[in-house]
Coordinates of N, CA and C in Angstrom, one line a residue:
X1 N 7.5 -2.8 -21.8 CA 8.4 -2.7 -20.7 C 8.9 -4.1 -20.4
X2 N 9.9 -3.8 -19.8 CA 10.6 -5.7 -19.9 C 10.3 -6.1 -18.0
X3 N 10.4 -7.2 -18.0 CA 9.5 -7.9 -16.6 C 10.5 -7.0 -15.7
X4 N 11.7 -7.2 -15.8 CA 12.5 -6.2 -15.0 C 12.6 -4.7 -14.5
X5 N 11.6 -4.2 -15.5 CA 11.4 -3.2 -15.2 C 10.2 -2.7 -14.5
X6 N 9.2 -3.9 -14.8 CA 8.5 -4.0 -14.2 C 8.3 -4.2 -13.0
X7 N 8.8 -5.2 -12.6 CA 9.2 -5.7 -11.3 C 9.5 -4.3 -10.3
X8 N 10.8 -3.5 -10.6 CA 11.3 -2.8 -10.1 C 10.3 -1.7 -10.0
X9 N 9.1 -1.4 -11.0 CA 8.2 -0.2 -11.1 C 7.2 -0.9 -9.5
X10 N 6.7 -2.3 -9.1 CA 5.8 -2.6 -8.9 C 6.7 -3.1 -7.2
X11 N 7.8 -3.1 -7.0 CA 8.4 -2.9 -5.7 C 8.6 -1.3 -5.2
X12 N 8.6 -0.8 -6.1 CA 8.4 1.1 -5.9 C 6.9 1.2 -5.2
X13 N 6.3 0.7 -6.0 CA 4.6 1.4 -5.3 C 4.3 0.4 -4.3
X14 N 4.9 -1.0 -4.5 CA 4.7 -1.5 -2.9 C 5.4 -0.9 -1.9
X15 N 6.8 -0.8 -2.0 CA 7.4 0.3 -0.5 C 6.6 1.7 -0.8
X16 N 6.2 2.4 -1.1 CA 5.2 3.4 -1.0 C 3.8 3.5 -0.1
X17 N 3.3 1.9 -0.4 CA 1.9 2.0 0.0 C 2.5 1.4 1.7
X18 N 3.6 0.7 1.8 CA 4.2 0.1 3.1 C 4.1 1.6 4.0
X19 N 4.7 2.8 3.0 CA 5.5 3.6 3.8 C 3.9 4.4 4.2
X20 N 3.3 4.5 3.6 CA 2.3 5.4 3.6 C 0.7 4.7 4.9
X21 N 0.7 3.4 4.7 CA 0.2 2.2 5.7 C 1.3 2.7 7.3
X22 N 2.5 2.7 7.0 CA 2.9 3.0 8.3 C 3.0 4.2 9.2
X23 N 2.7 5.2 8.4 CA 2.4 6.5 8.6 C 0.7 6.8 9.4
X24 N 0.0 5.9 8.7 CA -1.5 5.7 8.8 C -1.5 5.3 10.1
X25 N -0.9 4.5 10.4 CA -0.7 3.5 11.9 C -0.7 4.2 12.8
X26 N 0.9 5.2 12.5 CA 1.2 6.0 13.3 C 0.1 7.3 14.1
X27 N -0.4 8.0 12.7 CA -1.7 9.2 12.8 C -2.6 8.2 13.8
X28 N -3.3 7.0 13.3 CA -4.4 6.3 14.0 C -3.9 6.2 15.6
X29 N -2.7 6.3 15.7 CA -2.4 6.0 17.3 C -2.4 7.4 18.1
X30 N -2.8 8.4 17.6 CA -2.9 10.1 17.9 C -4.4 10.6 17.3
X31 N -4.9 9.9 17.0 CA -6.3 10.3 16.4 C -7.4 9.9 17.6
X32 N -8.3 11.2 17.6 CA -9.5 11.2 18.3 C -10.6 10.7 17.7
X33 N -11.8 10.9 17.9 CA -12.8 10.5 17.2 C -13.2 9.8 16.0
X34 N -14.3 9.2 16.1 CA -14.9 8.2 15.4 C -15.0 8.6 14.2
X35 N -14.9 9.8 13.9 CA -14.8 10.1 12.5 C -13.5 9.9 11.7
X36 N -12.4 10.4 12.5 CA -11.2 9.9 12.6 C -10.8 8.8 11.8
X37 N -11.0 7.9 12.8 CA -11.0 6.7 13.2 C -11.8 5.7 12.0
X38 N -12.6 5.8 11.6 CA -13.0 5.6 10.1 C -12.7 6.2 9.2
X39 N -12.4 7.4 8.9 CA -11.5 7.5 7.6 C -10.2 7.0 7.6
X40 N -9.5 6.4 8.9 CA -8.4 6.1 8.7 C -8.6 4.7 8.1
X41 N -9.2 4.0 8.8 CA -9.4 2.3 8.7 C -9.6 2.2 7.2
X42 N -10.9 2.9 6.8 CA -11.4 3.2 5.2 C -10.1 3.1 4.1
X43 N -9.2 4.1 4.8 CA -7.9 4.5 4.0 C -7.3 3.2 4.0
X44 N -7.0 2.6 5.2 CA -5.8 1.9 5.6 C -6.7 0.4 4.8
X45 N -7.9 0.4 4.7 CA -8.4 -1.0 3.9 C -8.2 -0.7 2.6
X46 N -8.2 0.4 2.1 CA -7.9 0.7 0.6 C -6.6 0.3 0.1
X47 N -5.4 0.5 0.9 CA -3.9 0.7 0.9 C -4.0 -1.2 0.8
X48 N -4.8 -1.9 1.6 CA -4.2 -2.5 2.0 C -4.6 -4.0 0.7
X49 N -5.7 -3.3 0.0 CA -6.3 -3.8 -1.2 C -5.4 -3.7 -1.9
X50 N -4.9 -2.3 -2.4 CA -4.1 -1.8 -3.3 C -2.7 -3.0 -3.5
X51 N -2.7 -3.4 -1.7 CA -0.9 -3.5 -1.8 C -1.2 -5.1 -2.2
X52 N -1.8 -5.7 -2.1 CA -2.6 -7.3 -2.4 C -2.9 -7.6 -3.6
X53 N -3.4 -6.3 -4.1 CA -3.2 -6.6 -6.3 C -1.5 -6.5 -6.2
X54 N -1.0 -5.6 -6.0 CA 0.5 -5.3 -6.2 C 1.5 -6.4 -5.7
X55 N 0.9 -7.0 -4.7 CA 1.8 -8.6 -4.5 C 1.5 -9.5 -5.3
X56 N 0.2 -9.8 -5.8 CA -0.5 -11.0 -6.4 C 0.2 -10.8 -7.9
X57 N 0.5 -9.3 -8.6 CA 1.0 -9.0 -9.8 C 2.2 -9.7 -9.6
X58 N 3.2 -8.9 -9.1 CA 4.6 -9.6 -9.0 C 4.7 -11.1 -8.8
X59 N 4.3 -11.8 -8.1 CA 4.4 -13.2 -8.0 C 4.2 -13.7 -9.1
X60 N 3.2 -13.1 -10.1 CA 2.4 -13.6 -11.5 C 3.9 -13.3 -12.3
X61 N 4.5 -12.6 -12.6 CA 5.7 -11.8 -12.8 C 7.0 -12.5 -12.5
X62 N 7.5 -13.2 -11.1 CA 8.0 -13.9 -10.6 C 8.2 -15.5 -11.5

């Protein structure tokens, strides 16, 4: 695959994990309990791992 395509594959799953992180926000601000409330965070630290290899790629790429 050529860097270009790459690039454009690896700004796809970054606005994804953006869009899906913002949705998360949104649920966590309508969520009750502590159970809740930890699987969201859980989630939203995973996304937020995810999106931090996916920056650190591209710049390498860049």
């Amino acid at each position: 695959m050529t860097d270009a395509k790459v690039l454009i594959e690896i700004d796809a799953r970054i606005a994804a994990i953006r869009e899906t992180m913002q949705r998360l926000t949104e649920q966590a601000s309508s969520a009750s309990g502590a159970a809740s409330e930890t699987r969201l965070a859980d989630r939203m630290a995973d996304l937020e791992q995810q999106l931090e290899t996916l920056q650190n790629e591209r710049a390498a790429l860049s």
